[in-house]
Structure formats: C-alpha cells, structure tokens
mmCIF file of C-alpha atoms in Angstrom:
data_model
loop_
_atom_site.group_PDB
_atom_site.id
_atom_site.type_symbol
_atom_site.label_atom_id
_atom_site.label_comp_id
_atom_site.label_asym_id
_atom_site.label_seq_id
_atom_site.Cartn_x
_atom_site.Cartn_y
_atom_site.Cartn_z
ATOM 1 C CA UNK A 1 -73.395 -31.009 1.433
ATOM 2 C CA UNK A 2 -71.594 -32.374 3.944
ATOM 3 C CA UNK A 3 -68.849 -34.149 3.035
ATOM 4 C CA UNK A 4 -65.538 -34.123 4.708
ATOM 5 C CA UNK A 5 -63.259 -30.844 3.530
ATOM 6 C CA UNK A 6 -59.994 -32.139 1.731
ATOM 7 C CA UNK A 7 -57.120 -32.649 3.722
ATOM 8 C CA UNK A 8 -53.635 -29.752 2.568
ATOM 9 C CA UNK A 9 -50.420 -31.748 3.000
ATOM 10 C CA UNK A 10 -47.464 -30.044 3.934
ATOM 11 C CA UNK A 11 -45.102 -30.438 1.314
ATOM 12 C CA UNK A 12 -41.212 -31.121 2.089
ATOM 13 C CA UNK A 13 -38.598 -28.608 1.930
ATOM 14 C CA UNK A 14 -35.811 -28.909 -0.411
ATOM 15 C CA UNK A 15 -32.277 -26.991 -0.253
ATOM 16 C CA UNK A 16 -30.088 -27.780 -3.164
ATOM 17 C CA UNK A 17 -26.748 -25.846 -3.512
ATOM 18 C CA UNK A 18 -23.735 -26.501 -5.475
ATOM 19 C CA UNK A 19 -20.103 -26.188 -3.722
ATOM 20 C CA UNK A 20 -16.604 -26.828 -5.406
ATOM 21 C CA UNK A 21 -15.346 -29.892 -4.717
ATOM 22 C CA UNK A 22 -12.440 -27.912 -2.352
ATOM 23 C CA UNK A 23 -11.864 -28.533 1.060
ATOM 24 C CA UNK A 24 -13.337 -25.133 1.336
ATOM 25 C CA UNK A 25 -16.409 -26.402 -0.279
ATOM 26 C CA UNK A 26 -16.500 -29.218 1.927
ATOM 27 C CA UNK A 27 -16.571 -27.071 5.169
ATOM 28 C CA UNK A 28 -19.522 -24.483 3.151
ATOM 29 C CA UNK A 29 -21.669 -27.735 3.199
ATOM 30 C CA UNK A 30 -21.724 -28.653 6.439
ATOM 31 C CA UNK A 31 -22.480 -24.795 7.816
ATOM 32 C CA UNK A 32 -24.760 -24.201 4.614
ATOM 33 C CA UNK A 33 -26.785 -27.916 6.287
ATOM 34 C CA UNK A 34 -26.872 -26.452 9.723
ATOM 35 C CA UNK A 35 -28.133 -22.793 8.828
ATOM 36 C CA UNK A 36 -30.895 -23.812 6.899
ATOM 37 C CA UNK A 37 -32.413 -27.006 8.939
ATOM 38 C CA UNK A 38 -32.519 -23.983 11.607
ATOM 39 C CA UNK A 39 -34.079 -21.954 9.657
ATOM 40 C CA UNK A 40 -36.406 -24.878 9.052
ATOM 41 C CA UNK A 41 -37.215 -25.205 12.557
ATOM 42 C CA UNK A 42 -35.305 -29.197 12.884
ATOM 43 C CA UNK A 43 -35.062 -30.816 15.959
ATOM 44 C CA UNK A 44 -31.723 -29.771 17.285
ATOM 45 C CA UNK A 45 -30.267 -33.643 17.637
ATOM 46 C CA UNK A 46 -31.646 -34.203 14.197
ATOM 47 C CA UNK A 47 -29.304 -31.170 13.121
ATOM 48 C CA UNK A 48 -26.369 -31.970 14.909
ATOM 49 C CA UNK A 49 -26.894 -36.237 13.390
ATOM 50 C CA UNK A 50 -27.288 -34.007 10.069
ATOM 51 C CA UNK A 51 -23.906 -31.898 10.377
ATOM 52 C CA UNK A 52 -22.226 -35.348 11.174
ATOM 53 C CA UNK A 53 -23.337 -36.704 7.974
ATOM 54 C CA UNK A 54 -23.118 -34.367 6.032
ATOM 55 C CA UNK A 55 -19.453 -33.249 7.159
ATOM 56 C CA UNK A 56 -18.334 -36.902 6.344
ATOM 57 C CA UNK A 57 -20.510 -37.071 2.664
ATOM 58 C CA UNK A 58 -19.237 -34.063 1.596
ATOM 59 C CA UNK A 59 -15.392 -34.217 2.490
ATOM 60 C CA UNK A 60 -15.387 -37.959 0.772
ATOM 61 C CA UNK A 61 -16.795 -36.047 -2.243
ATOM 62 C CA UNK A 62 -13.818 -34.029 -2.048
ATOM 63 C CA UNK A 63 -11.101 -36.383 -1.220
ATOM 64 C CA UNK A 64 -12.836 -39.670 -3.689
ATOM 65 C CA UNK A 65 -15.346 -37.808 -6.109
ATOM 66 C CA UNK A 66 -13.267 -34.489 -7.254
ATOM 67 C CA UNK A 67 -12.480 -34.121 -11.085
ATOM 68 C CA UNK A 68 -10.984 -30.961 -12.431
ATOM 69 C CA UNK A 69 -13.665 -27.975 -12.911
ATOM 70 C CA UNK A 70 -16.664 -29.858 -11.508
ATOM 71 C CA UNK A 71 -18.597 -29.563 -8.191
ATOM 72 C CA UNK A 72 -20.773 -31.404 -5.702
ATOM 73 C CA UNK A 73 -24.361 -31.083 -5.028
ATOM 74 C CA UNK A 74 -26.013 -31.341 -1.576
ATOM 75 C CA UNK A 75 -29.563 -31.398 -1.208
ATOM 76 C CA UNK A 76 -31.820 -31.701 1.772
ATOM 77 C CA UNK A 77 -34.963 -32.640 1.812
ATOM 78 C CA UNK A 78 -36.835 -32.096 4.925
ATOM 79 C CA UNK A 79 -40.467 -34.142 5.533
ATOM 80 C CA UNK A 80 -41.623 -31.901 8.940
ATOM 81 C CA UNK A 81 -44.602 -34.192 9.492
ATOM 82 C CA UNK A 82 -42.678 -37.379 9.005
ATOM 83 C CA UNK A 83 -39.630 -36.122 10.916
ATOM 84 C CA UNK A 84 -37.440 -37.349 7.834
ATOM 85 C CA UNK A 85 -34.807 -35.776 6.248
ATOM 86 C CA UNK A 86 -32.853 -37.049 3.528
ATOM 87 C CA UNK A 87 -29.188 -35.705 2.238
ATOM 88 C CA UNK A 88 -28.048 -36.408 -1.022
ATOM 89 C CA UNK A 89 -24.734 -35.588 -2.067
ATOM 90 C CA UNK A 90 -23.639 -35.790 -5.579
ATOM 91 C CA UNK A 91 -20.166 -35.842 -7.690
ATOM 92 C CA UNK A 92 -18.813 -36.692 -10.659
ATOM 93 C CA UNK A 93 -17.298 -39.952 -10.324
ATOM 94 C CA UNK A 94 -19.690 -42.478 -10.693
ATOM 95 C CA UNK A 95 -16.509 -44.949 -10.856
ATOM 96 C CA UNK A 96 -15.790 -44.443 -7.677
ATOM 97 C CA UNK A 97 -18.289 -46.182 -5.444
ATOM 98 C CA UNK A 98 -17.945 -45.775 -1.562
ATOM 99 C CA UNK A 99 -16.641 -49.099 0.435
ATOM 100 C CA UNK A 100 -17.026 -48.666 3.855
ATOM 101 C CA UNK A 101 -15.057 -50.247 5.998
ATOM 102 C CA UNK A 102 -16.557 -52.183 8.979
ATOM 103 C CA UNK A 103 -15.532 -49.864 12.622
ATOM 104 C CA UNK A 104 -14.302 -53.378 14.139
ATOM 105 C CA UNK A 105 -12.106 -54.258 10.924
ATOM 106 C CA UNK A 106 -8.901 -52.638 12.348
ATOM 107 C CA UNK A 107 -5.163 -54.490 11.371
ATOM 108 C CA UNK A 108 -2.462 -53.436 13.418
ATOM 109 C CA UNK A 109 -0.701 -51.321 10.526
ATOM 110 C CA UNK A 110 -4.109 -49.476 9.710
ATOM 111 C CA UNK A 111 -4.661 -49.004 13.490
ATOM 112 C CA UNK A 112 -3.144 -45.173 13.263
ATOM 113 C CA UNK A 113 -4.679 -43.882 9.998
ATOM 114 C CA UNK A 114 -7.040 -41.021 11.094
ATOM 115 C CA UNK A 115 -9.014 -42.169 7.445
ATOM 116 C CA UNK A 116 -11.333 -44.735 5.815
ATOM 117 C CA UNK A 117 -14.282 -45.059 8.603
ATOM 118 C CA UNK A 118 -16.136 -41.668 7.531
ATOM 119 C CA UNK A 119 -18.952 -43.775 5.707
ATOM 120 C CA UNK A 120 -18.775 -46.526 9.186
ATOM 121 C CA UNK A 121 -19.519 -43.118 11.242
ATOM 122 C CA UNK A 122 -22.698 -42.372 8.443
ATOM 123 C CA UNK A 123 -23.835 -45.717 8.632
ATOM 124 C CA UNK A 124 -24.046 -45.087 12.703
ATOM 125 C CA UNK A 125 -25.413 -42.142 12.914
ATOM 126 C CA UNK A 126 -28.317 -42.159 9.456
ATOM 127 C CA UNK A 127 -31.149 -44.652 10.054
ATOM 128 C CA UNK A 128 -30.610 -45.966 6.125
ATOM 129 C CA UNK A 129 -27.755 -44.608 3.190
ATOM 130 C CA UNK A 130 -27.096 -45.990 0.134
ATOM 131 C CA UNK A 131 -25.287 -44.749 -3.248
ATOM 132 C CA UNK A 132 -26.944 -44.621 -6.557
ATOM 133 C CA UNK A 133 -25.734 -43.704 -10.097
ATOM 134 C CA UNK A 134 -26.240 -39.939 -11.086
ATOM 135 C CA UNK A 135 -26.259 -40.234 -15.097
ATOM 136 C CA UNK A 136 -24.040 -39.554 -16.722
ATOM 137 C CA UNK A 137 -21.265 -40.125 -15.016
ATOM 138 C CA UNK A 138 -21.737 -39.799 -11.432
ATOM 139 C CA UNK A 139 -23.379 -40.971 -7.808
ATOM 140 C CA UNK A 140 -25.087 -39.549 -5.241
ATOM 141 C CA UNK A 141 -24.397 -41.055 -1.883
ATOM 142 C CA UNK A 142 -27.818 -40.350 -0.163
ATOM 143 C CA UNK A 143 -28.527 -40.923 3.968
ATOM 144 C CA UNK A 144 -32.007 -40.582 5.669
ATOM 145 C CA UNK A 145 -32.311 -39.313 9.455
ATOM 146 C CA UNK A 146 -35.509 -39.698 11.490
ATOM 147 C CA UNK A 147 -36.470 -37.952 14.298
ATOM 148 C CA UNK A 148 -39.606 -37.503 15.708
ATOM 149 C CA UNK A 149 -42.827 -36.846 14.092
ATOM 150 C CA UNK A 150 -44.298 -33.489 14.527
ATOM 151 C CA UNK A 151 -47.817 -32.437 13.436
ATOM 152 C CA UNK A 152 -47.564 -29.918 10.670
ATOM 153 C CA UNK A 153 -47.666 -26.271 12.180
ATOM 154 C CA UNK A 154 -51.124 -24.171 11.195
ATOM 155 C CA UNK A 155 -53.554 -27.298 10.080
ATOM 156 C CA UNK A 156 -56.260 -25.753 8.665
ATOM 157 C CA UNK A 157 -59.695 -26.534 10.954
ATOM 158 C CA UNK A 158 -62.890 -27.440 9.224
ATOM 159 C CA UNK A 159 -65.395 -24.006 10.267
ATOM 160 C CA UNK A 160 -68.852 -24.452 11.365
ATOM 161 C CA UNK A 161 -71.450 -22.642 9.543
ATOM 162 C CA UNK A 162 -73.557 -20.545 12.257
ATOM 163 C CA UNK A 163 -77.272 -20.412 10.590
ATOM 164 C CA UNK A 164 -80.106 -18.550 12.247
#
C-alpha cells in the first residue's frame, strides 16, 4: 500500500532529416540544427557549439562523402535531463573515413589553405566524436555536446491521499 510510485523518464528527442549532399544541403543542415534545438528549448551555447559542428559535419559530407543521387542524414538526439546531445551525420562513402589533421600540424606550403582542419575545429568544440560504419556502404561521423543538466520540466509529484 505504500510503496514508492514509479518514476516517468523523459525520453530524448530525435530530429532526423535527409538533405542532398549540395552545398545547398549543407547550409539546410546547419539552420534545420538551430531551428529545432530552439524549438527544443537548448541552452543557447549548447546551440551555437551545435551549429559549429554541425556546419563542419555536414559540409565534409558534401565535399568527402557525396556520390551521384544520394543524400546525407543528420540526426539529433537531444537527452534534456542529461544535457547531452548527440549529432550524427551520415553518407554514402563508407571508404572515405575522416583524418583530421592536428590544428598545430601546419607546413609552410599548407599554411594558406582555408581547408582540412574542419574535423580539428569538431574535435574542439564536441566533448567526444567518432566515425562508425553505416552498412552498407557508408559512415556516420557522430559528435556528443554536453551542457548542463537540467531537471526534466513537469515531474510528476507523488499526491497525498486526504482521508477523514
């Protein structure tokens, strides 16, 4: 009779959307990631880390992961409790496999290319990102962001029973 009530969980939002792998596409990912983390009520320096990553992922998918008449995925997944968020984003060349290069590796003729350190600019700004195969033929390159924890909004309190 009385035994605890069962705790609800708040689950995590997800936001998957598949963009051509255009420039175009590229640019729709990063607005399409900002929009919806508002909507989602995200910390605004998680969003802006967020944009960051997810303006880099998604033009490298582009530029290094395009084949003829496929697209890219991003997802988001959003943990509200946790503060997490995770962005995948997935193409079709699972041949391809990101190598970052270090931010201090710079030679004197690779000094002036404006390219190359997008994934040394992820690995600054995401707490953890790694790349894993996407059967059959591709990879998602996935990044997690934490901010900080926040208690999940409406908890549902335990009600006393009045008896007279």
């Amino acid at each position: 009779m009385n035994q605890p009530l069962p705790q609800l969980t708040t689950p995590s939002l997800t936001f998957t959307q598949l963009l051509s792998s255009t420039p175009r596409g590229a640019r729709l990912a990063r607005l399409l990631c900002v929009s919806q983390l508002r909507s989602w009520d995200v910390p605004h320096d998680l969003t802006e880390r967020a944009e960051s990553v997810v303006a880099e992922l998604a033009a490298n998918a582009v530029l290094h992961g395009r084949l003829p008449g496929r697209s890219f995925r991003l997802t988001l997944v959003f943990d509200a409790p946790a503060g997490r968020l995770r962005i995948d984003v997935t193409d079709a060349r699972g041949d391809r496999a990101p190598q970052p290069r270090p931010a201090t590796a710079v030679s004197s003729d690779t000094a002036l290319h404006t390219d190359g350190r997008g994934l040394a600019l992820v690995a600054a700004i995401a707490d953890h990102w790694e790349t894993l195969p996407h059967p059959p033929s591709g990879k998602t390159v996935r990044a997690e962001l934490v901010g900080p924890a926040r208690e999940a909004p409406d908890e549902i309190q335990p009600t006393r029973l009045i008896t007279r």
